[in-house]
PDB file of C-alpha atoms in Angstrom:
ATOM      1  CA  MET A 139     113.799 106.837 105.203  1.00 74.00           C
ATOM      2  CA  SER A 140     111.690 104.500 107.319  1.00 91.00           C
ATOM      3  CA  ASP A 141     109.221 102.148 105.650  1.00 94.00           C
ATOM      4  CA  LEU A 142     106.697 103.151 108.328  1.00 96.00           C
ATOM      5  CA  LEU A 143     105.959 106.687 109.495  1.00 97.00           C
ATOM      6  CA  VAL A 144     104.625 106.943 113.049  1.00 96.00           C
ATOM      7  CA  THR A 145     102.909 110.026 114.472  1.00 95.00           C
ATOM      8  CA  ARG A 146     100.944 110.650 117.657  1.00 94.00           C
ATOM      9  CA  ASP A 147      98.358 113.363 118.186  1.00 94.00           C
ATOM     10  CA  GLY A 148      96.747 113.161 121.581  1.00 90.00           C
ATOM     11  CA  GLY A 149      95.124 109.757 121.813  1.00 93.00           C
ATOM     12  CA  LEU A 150      95.507 108.986 118.104  1.00 95.00           C
ATOM     13  CA  LEU A 151      98.359 106.901 116.695  1.00 95.00           C
ATOM     14  CA  THR A 152      98.786 107.217 112.902  1.00 97.00           C
ATOM     15  CA  LEU A 153     100.767 104.612 110.963  1.00 97.00           C
ATOM     16  CA  THR A 154     101.641 105.545 107.378  1.00 98.00           C
ATOM     17  CA  LEU A 155     102.972 102.831 105.075  1.00 98.00           C
ATOM     18  CA  ASN A 156     105.874 104.588 103.388  1.00 97.00           C
ATOM     19  CA  ARG A 157     107.149 102.914 100.244  1.00 95.00           C
ATOM     20  CA  PRO A 158     105.335 105.004  97.629  1.00 95.00           C
ATOM     21  CA  ASP A 159     107.633 103.840  94.819  1.00 94.00           C
ATOM     22  CA  ARG A 160     106.338 100.273  95.379  1.00 93.00           C
ATOM     23  CA  LEU A 161     102.726 101.251  96.156  1.00 95.00           C
ATOM     24  CA  ASN A 162     103.631 100.555  99.794  1.00 96.00           C
ATOM     25  CA  ALA A 163     104.297  96.854  99.272  1.00 93.00           C
ATOM     26  CA  LEU A 164     104.595  95.228 102.683  1.00 92.00           C
ATOM     27  CA  SER A 165     108.309  94.843 103.438  1.00 89.00           C
ATOM     28  CA  THR A 166     109.744  92.940 106.404  1.00 88.00           C
ATOM     29  CA  GLU A 167     110.829  96.242 107.980  1.00 91.00           C
ATOM     30  CA  MET A 168     107.354  97.731 107.570  1.00 93.00           C
ATOM     31  CA  ARG A 169     105.637  94.655 108.981  1.00 92.00           C
ATOM     32  CA  GLU A 170     107.921  94.356 111.999  1.00 92.00           C
ATOM     33  CA  ALA A 171     107.687  98.084 112.726  1.00 94.00           C
ATOM     34  CA  MET A 172     103.888  97.876 112.682  1.00 94.00           C
ATOM     35  CA  LEU A 173     103.944  94.904 115.024  1.00 93.00           C
ATOM     36  CA  VAL A 174     106.200  96.764 117.457  1.00 92.00           C
ATOM     37  CA  GLU A 175     103.872  99.781 117.470  1.00 91.00           C
ATOM     38  CA  LEU A 176     100.690  97.727 117.789  1.00 89.00           C
ATOM     39  CA  SER A 177     102.153  95.559 120.531  1.00 86.00           C
ATOM     40  CA  ALA A 178     103.206  98.637 122.475  1.00 77.00           C
ATOM     41  CA  GLU A 179      99.714 100.087 122.240  1.00 63.00           C
ATOM     42  CA  LEU A 180      98.297  97.087 124.086  1.00 62.00           C
ATOM     43  CA  HIS A 181     100.036  98.530 127.145  1.00 61.00           C
ATOM     44  CA  ALA A 182      99.766 102.261 126.372  1.00 69.00           C
ATOM     45  CA  PRO A 183      96.521 103.701 127.768  1.00 77.00           C
ATOM     46  CA  SER A 184      97.413 107.099 126.299  1.00 86.00           C
ATOM     47  CA  VAL A 185      96.708 105.783 122.790  1.00 92.00           C
ATOM     48  CA  ARG A 186      93.001 105.269 122.225  1.00 95.00           C
ATOM     49  CA  ALA A 187      92.667 104.776 118.443  1.00 96.00           C
ATOM     50  CA  VAL A 188      94.865 103.831 115.473  1.00 97.00           C
ATOM     51  CA  LEU A 189      94.714 105.209 111.929  1.00 98.00           C
ATOM     52  CA  ILE A 190      96.517 103.370 109.119  1.00 98.00           C
ATOM     53  CA  THR A 191      97.037 104.766 105.633  1.00 98.00           C
ATOM     54  CA  GLY A 192      99.553 104.800 102.793  1.00 98.00           C
ATOM     55  CA  SER A 193     101.825 107.448 101.338  1.00 97.00           C
ATOM     56  CA  GLY A 194     101.655 108.426  97.694  1.00 96.00           C
ATOM     57  CA  ARG A 195      99.006 106.989  95.396  1.00 94.00           C
ATOM     58  CA  GLY A 196      98.516 103.563  96.978  1.00 96.00           C
ATOM     59  CA  PHE A 197      97.432 102.013 100.269  1.00 98.00           C
ATOM     60  CA  CYS A 198      99.311  98.693 100.014  1.00 97.00           C
ATOM     61  CA  SER A 199      99.943  96.545  96.942  1.00 94.00           C
ATOM     62  CA  GLY A 200     100.491  93.390  98.995  1.00 90.00           C
ATOM     63  CA  ALA A 201     103.550  91.489 100.137  1.00 83.00           C
ATOM     64  CA  ASP A 202     106.885  92.631  98.730  1.00 77.00           C
ATOM     65  CA  LEU A 203     107.995  89.466  96.962  1.00 66.00           C
ATOM     66  CA  GLU A 204     110.096  89.270  93.821  1.00 56.00           C
ATOM     67  CA  LEU A 205     109.550  86.314  91.459  1.00 51.00           C
ATOM     68  CA  ASP A 206     112.972  84.788  92.128  1.00 50.00           C
ATOM     69  CA  THR A 207     112.428  85.083  95.875  1.00 60.00           C
ATOM     70  CA  ILE A 208     109.013  83.433  95.666  1.00 59.00           C
ATOM     71  CA  LEU A 209     110.276  80.492  93.647  1.00 57.00           C
ATOM     72  CA  ALA A 210     113.351  80.032  95.825  1.00 57.00           C
ATOM     73  CA  ARG A 211     111.440  80.078  99.101  1.00 64.00           C
ATOM     74  CA  ARG A 212     108.080  78.584  98.207  1.00 63.00           C
ATOM     75  CA  GLU A 213     108.673  75.453 100.293  1.00 63.00           C
ATOM     76  CA  HIS A 214     108.769  77.755 103.338  1.00 66.00           C
ATOM     77  CA  ILE A 215     105.731  79.856 102.447  1.00 67.00           C
ATOM     78  CA  GLU A 216     103.507  78.432 105.198  1.00 75.00           C
ATOM     79  CA  THR A 217     105.970  79.521 107.869  1.00 74.00           C
ATOM     80  CA  GLN A 218     106.435  82.916 106.195  1.00 73.00           C
ATOM     81  CA  ILE A 219     102.699  83.597 106.097  1.00 74.00           C
ATOM     82  CA  LEU A 220     102.149  82.467 109.683  1.00 72.00           C
ATOM     83  CA  GLY A 221     104.979  84.715 110.824  1.00 73.00           C
ATOM     84  CA  GLY A 222     104.158  87.574 108.453  1.00 82.00           C
ATOM     85  CA  ILE A 223     100.804  89.015 107.386  1.00 88.00           C
ATOM     86  CA  ASN A 224      98.924  86.687 109.750  1.00 90.00           C
ATOM     87  CA  ARG A 225     100.590  88.386 112.732  1.00 92.00           C
ATOM     88  CA  VAL A 226      99.637  91.832 111.454  1.00 93.00           C
ATOM     89  CA  VAL A 227      95.999  90.864 110.884  1.00 94.00           C
ATOM     90  CA  GLN A 228      95.819  89.242 114.316  1.00 94.00           C
ATOM     91  CA  ALA A 229      97.360  92.346 115.896  1.00 94.00           C
ATOM     92  CA  PHE A 230      94.672  94.536 114.301  1.00 95.00           C
ATOM     93  CA  ARG A 231      91.941  92.261 115.633  1.00 94.00           C
ATOM     94  CA  ASP A 232      93.471  91.842 119.114  1.00 92.00           C
ATOM     95  CA  LEU A 233      94.051  95.555 119.704  1.00 93.00           C
ATOM     96  CA  PRO A 234      91.471  96.668 122.313  1.00 94.00           C
ATOM     97  CA  ILE A 235      91.009 100.055 120.636  1.00 95.00           C
ATOM     98  CA  PRO A 236      89.497 101.059 117.271  1.00 97.00           C
ATOM     99  CA  VAL A 237      91.552 100.717 114.085  1.00 97.00           C
ATOM    100  CA  VAL A 238      90.575 102.998 111.198  1.00 98.00           C
ATOM    101  CA  ALA A 239      91.884 102.438 107.661  1.00 98.00           C
ATOM    102  CA  ALA A 240      92.145 105.384 105.256  1.00 98.00           C
ATOM    103  CA  VAL A 241      92.437 103.714 101.852  1.00 98.00           C
ATOM    104  CA  ASN A 242      94.035 106.162  99.450  1.00 97.00           C
ATOM    105  CA  GLY A 243      94.548 103.894  96.425  1.00 96.00           C
ATOM    106  CA  PRO A 244      95.030 100.223  95.533  1.00 97.00           C
ATOM    107  CA  ALA A 245      94.693  97.701  98.372  1.00 97.00           C
ATOM    108  CA  ALA A 246      95.688  94.232  97.216  1.00 95.00           C
ATOM    109  CA  GLY A 247      96.676  90.951  98.829  1.00 92.00           C
ATOM    110  CA  ALA A 248      98.086  91.679 102.290  1.00 92.00           C
ATOM    111  CA  GLY A 249      96.922  95.263 101.896  1.00 96.00           C
ATOM    112  CA  PHE A 250      93.324  94.119 101.378  1.00 96.00           C
ATOM    113  CA  SER A 251      93.650  91.845 104.416  1.00 96.00           C
ATOM    114  CA  MET A 252      94.718  94.805 106.561  1.00 96.00           C
ATOM    115  CA  VAL A 253      91.668  96.734 105.354  1.00 98.00           C
ATOM    116  CA  LEU A 254      89.405  93.798 106.201  1.00 97.00           C
ATOM    117  CA  ALA A 255      90.961  93.522 109.668  1.00 97.00           C
ATOM    118  CA  SER A 256      90.316  97.221 110.416  1.00 98.00           C
ATOM    119  CA  ASP A 257      87.240  98.268 112.356  1.00 98.00           C
ATOM    120  CA  ILE A 258      86.127 101.216 110.212  1.00 98.00           C
ATOM    121  CA  VAL A 259      87.226 101.933 106.632  1.00 98.00           C
ATOM    122  CA  ILE A 260      87.207 105.297 104.864  1.00 98.00           C
ATOM    123  CA  ALA A 261      88.094 105.123 101.164  1.00 98.00           C
ATOM    124  CA  ALA A 262      89.038 107.696  98.568  1.00 98.00           C
ATOM    125  CA  LYS A 263      87.046 107.608  95.333  1.00 98.00           C
ATOM    126  CA  SER A 264      90.181 106.350  93.577  1.00 97.00           C
ATOM    127  CA  ALA A 265      90.620 103.398  95.950  1.00 98.00           C
ATOM    128  CA  LYS A 266      90.554  99.901  94.457  1.00 97.00           C
ATOM    129  CA  PHE A 267      90.324  96.587  96.278  1.00 97.00           C
ATOM    130  CA  HIS A 268      91.993  93.659  94.516  1.00 95.00           C
ATOM    131  CA  LEU A 269      91.668  89.925  95.153  1.00 92.00           C
ATOM    132  CA  SER A 270      93.959  88.675  92.413  1.00 89.00           C
ATOM    133  CA  PHE A 271      95.607  85.612  93.989  1.00 90.00           C
ATOM    134  CA  ALA A 272      94.057  83.173  91.511  1.00 90.00           C
ATOM    135  CA  ARG A 273      95.602  85.045  88.587  1.00 89.00           C
ATOM    136  CA  ILE A 274      98.999  83.661  89.600  1.00 85.00           C
ATOM    137  CA  GLY A 275      97.747  80.284  90.813  1.00 90.00           C
ATOM    138  CA  ALA A 276      97.687  81.263  94.488  1.00 89.00           C
ATOM    139  CA  VAL A 277      94.941  81.179  97.125  1.00 91.00           C
ATOM    140  CA  LEU A 278      93.575  83.614  99.690  1.00 93.00           C
ATOM    141  CA  ASP A 279      95.688  84.304 102.755  1.00 92.00           C
ATOM    142  CA  GLY A 280      95.994  86.849 105.544  1.00 92.00           C
ATOM    143  CA  GLY A 281      92.543  85.898 106.827  1.00 93.00           C
ATOM    144  CA  ALA A 282      90.820  87.127 103.658  1.00 95.00           C
ATOM    145  CA  SER A 283      88.749  83.960 103.195  1.00 95.00           C
ATOM    146  CA  SER A 284      87.183  84.387 106.630  1.00 95.00           C
ATOM    147  CA  LEU A 285      87.043  88.165 106.950  1.00 95.00           C
ATOM    148  CA  LEU A 286      85.649  88.750 103.472  1.00 96.00           C
ATOM    149  CA  THR A 287      83.121  85.903 103.585  1.00 96.00           C
ATOM    150  CA  HIS A 288      81.700  87.230 106.847  1.00 93.00           C
ATOM    151  CA  ARG A 289      81.369  90.712 105.320  1.00 93.00           C
ATOM    152  CA  ILE A 290      79.975  90.060 101.830  1.00 96.00           C
ATOM    153  CA  GLY A 291      78.930  86.394 101.855  1.00 95.00           C
ATOM    154  CA  ALA A 292      80.295  83.217 100.307  1.00 96.00           C
ATOM    155  CA  SER A 293      78.908  83.789  96.807  1.00 96.00           C
ATOM    156  CA  ARG A 294      80.517  87.181  96.233  1.00 96.00           C
ATOM    157  CA  THR A 295      83.756  86.114  97.894  1.00 96.00           C
ATOM    158  CA  THR A 296      83.978  82.977  95.758  1.00 96.00           C
ATOM    159  CA  ALA A 297      83.440  84.901  92.533  1.00 96.00           C
ATOM    160  CA  LEU A 298      85.995  87.556  93.437  1.00 95.00           C
ATOM    161  CA  ALA A 299      88.554  84.989  94.550  1.00 95.00           C
ATOM    162  CA  MET A 300      88.211  82.569  91.654  1.00 96.00           C
ATOM    163  CA  LEU A 301      87.970  85.244  88.967  1.00 95.00           C
ATOM    164  CA  GLY A 302      90.758  87.339  90.449  1.00 92.00           C
ATOM    165  CA  GLY A 303      88.421  90.287  90.660  1.00 88.00           C
ATOM    166  CA  SER A 304      88.540  93.781  92.052  1.00 94.00           C
ATOM    167  CA  MET A 305      86.052  96.397  93.207  1.00 96.00           C
ATOM    168  CA  ASP A 306      85.975 100.159  93.316  1.00 97.00           C
ATOM    169  CA  ALA A 307      85.269 102.231  96.410  1.00 98.00           C
ATOM    170  CA  GLU A 308      81.553 102.693  95.761  1.00 98.00           C
ATOM    171  CA  THR A 309      81.009  98.964  95.232  1.00 97.00           C
ATOM    172  CA  ALA A 310      82.955  98.237  98.413  1.00 98.00           C
ATOM    173  CA  LYS A 311      80.684 100.653 100.256  1.00 98.00           C
ATOM    174  CA  ASP A 312      77.537  99.103  98.769  1.00 97.00           C
ATOM    175  CA  TRP A 313      78.760  95.675  99.865  1.00 97.00           C
ATOM    176  CA  GLY A 314      79.439  96.802 103.427  1.00 96.00           C
ATOM    177  CA  LEU A 315      83.250  96.901 103.359  1.00 97.00           C
ATOM    178  CA  VAL A 316      83.605 100.684 103.491  1.00 98.00           C
ATOM    179  CA  HIS A 317      81.931 103.102 105.893  1.00 98.00           C
ATOM    180  CA  GLU A 318      82.398 106.255 103.808  1.00 98.00           C
ATOM    181  CA  VAL A 319      83.771 107.251 100.393  1.00 98.00           C
ATOM    182  CA  THR A 320      85.353 110.701 100.062  1.00 98.00           C
ATOM    183  CA  ASP A 321      86.997 112.835  97.420  1.00 98.00           C
ATOM    184  CA  ASP A 322      90.679 111.929  97.250  1.00 97.00           C
ATOM    185  CA  GLU A 323      91.852 115.242  98.662  1.00 97.00           C
ATOM    186  CA  ALA A 324      89.456 114.989 101.626  1.00 98.00           C
ATOM    187  CA  LEU A 325      90.352 111.430 102.623  1.00 98.00           C
ATOM    188  CA  LEU A 326      92.972 112.017 105.289  1.00 98.00           C
ATOM    189  CA  ASP A 327      91.102 114.886 106.953  1.00 98.00           C
ATOM    190  CA  THR A 328      87.886 112.858 107.036  1.00 98.00           C
ATOM    191  CA  ALA A 329      89.550 109.705 108.371  1.00 98.00           C
ATOM    192  CA  THR A 330      91.592 111.625 110.924  1.00 98.00           C
ATOM    193  CA  ALA A 331      88.519 113.438 112.239  1.00 98.00           C
ATOM    194  CA  LEU A 332      86.680 110.130 112.635  1.00 98.00           C
ATOM    195  CA  ALA A 333      89.682 108.464 114.311  1.00 98.00           C
ATOM    196  CA  LYS A 334      90.075 111.396 116.705  1.00 98.00           C
ATOM    197  CA  ARG A 335      86.388 111.122 117.574  1.00 97.00           C
ATOM    198  CA  LEU A 336      86.939 107.481 118.467  1.00 98.00           C
ATOM    199  CA  ALA A 337      90.094 108.368 120.409  1.00 97.00           C
ATOM    200  CA  ALA A 338      88.006 110.744 122.529  1.00 97.00           C
ATOM    201  CA  GLY A 339      85.341 108.101 123.163  1.00 97.00           C
ATOM    202  CA  PRO A 340      84.773 105.581 125.977  1.00 97.00           C
ATOM    203  CA  THR A 341      87.838 103.479 125.150  1.00 96.00           C
ATOM    204  CA  VAL A 342      87.070 100.453 127.298  1.00 96.00           C
ATOM    205  CA  ALA A 343      83.517 100.229 125.959  1.00 97.00           C
ATOM    206  CA  LEU A 344      84.699 100.562 122.349  1.00 97.00           C
ATOM    207  CA  GLY A 345      87.172  97.730 122.875  1.00 96.00           C
ATOM    208  CA  LEU A 346      84.435  95.571 124.366  1.00 97.00           C
ATOM    209  CA  ILE A 347      82.138  96.339 121.410  1.00 98.00           C
ATOM    210  CA  LYS A 348      84.960  95.241 119.100  1.00 96.00           C
ATOM    211  CA  ARG A 349      85.279  92.005 121.089  1.00 96.00           C
ATOM    212  CA  GLU A 350      81.531  91.350 120.978  1.00 96.00           C
ATOM    213  CA  ILE A 351      81.296  91.800 117.218  1.00 95.00           C
ATOM    214  CA  ALA A 352      84.332  89.604 116.545  1.00 93.00           C
ATOM    215  CA  ALA A 353      82.931  86.817 118.725  1.00 94.00           C
ATOM    216  CA  ALA A 354      79.427  87.102 117.268  1.00 92.00           C
ATOM    217  CA  GLN A 355      80.653  86.062 113.824  1.00 88.00           C
ATOM    218  CA  SER A 356      81.106  82.485 114.983  1.00 89.00           C
ATOM    219  CA  ALA A 357      79.270  82.237 118.325  1.00 90.00           C
ATOM    220  CA  SER A 358      75.786  80.925 119.000  1.00 93.00           C
ATOM    221  CA  LEU A 359      73.089  83.311 120.194  1.00 94.00           C
ATOM    222  CA  ASP A 360      73.302  81.744 123.643  1.00 95.00           C
ATOM    223  CA  ASP A 361      77.056  82.360 123.832  1.00 94.00           C
ATOM    224  CA  THR A 362      76.599  85.867 122.451  1.00 95.00           C
ATOM    225  CA  LEU A 363      74.036  86.751 125.109  1.00 96.00           C
ATOM    226  CA  ARG A 364      76.404  85.591 127.857  1.00 96.00           C
ATOM    227  CA  LEU A 365      79.344  87.503 126.397  1.00 96.00           C
ATOM    228  CA  GLU A 366      77.275  90.679 126.051  1.00 96.00           C
ATOM    229  CA  ALA A 367      76.219  90.453 129.691  1.00 97.00           C
ATOM    230  CA  ALA A 368      79.840  89.990 130.799  1.00 96.00           C
ATOM    231  CA  CYS A 369      81.045  92.890 128.636  1.00 97.00           C
ATOM    232  CA  GLN A 370      78.239  95.141 129.844  1.00 96.00           C
ATOM    233  CA  SER A 371      79.234  94.389 133.432  1.00 97.00           C
ATOM    234  CA  LYS A 372      82.770  95.552 132.655  1.00 97.00           C
ATOM    235  CA  ALA A 373      81.531  98.668 130.854  1.00 97.00           C
ATOM    236  CA  PHE A 374      79.209  99.635 133.700  1.00 97.00           C
ATOM    237  CA  ASN A 375      82.180  99.552 136.076  1.00 97.00           C
ATOM    238  CA  THR A 376      84.277 102.100 134.168  1.00 97.00           C
ATOM    239  CA  LYS A 377      84.779 105.764 135.004  1.00 97.00           C
ATOM    240  CA  ASP A 378      83.620 106.618 131.493  1.00 97.00           C
ATOM    241  CA  PHE A 379      80.252 104.982 132.118  1.00 97.00           C
ATOM    242  CA  GLU A 380      79.813 107.103 135.246  1.00 96.00           C
ATOM    243  CA  GLU A 381      80.721 110.198 133.222  1.00 96.00           C
ATOM    244  CA  GLY A 382      78.389 109.198 130.397  1.00 97.00           C
ATOM    245  CA  VAL A 383      75.432 108.785 132.737  1.00 96.00           C
ATOM    246  CA  ARG A 384      76.147 112.102 134.461  1.00 96.00           C
ATOM    247  CA  ALA A 385      76.512 113.909 131.139  1.00 96.00           C
ATOM    248  CA  PHE A 386      73.234 112.434 129.900  1.00 96.00           C
ATOM    249  CA  GLY A 387      71.435 113.591 133.051  1.00 96.00           C
ATOM    250  CA  GLU A 388      72.987 117.058 132.790  1.00 96.00           C
ATOM    251  CA  ASN A 389      72.243 117.311 129.037  1.00 96.00           C
ATOM    252  CA  ARG A 390      75.894 117.940 128.100  1.00 96.00           C
ATOM    253  CA  LYS A 391      78.612 116.307 126.055  1.00 95.00           C
ATOM    254  CA  PRO A 392      80.555 113.677 128.050  1.00 96.00           C
ATOM    255  CA  ASN A 393      84.274 114.057 128.701  1.00 96.00           C
ATOM    256  CA  PHE A 394      85.532 110.492 128.376  1.00 97.00           C
ATOM    257  CA  LEU A 395      89.003 109.753 129.732  1.00 95.00           C
ATOM    258  CA  GLY A 396      89.412 106.238 128.361  1.00 94.00           C
ATOM    259  CA  ARG A 397      89.095 104.345 131.614  1.00 92.00           C
TER     260      ARG A 397
END
């Protein structure tokens, strides 16, 4: 059975991490399969949103590394990280369409990084977010130090990282990491409905919004104003903008085609 299940429903691509016996620990096969799918979507206008979730009772427990493997290969860890979880996180951020994470259980290490790199997060009540690197003498990776600090601030990130802490779904929502918390049995339906709504939206504009927000985390106000003007120019020149304006004037729901 594949480590990654891939389904398509209209404009929605769903990726399901599929190693439930290991809480969906990120294997090489799973990582490379995700990268293939995400790379393909850069050139597939038919796909307009991505939903990522896990099978079984976990989202992703982190990288799939046995102790002997870690100790034997630790001199190569920099190369492994650059070529591993970093590529997945960058793919999530570079994708010009929305990425929704449906967190159905523990999200730790690389799994937490994938959540942080997603655009909108829906979490089950049983979801847990773990930042336990320090417990084994390791440090943050997969972009967590940047992505988490920008979301919850340096103080909270430092405490979580140094103490090897974790948070439940409600705390993650209170801190701005999660958009909505649902009952466990309602998670997938809720996340899928939201992802399908995004997939039916003005795709080019949503991608530009994603670009604006990513840039704004490190740009000056002056640079942000210029980027917004450039992005708005692109949005105004889409077919979806024309449809949106017409629908507004006719007091009806727009039929966006993603271009």
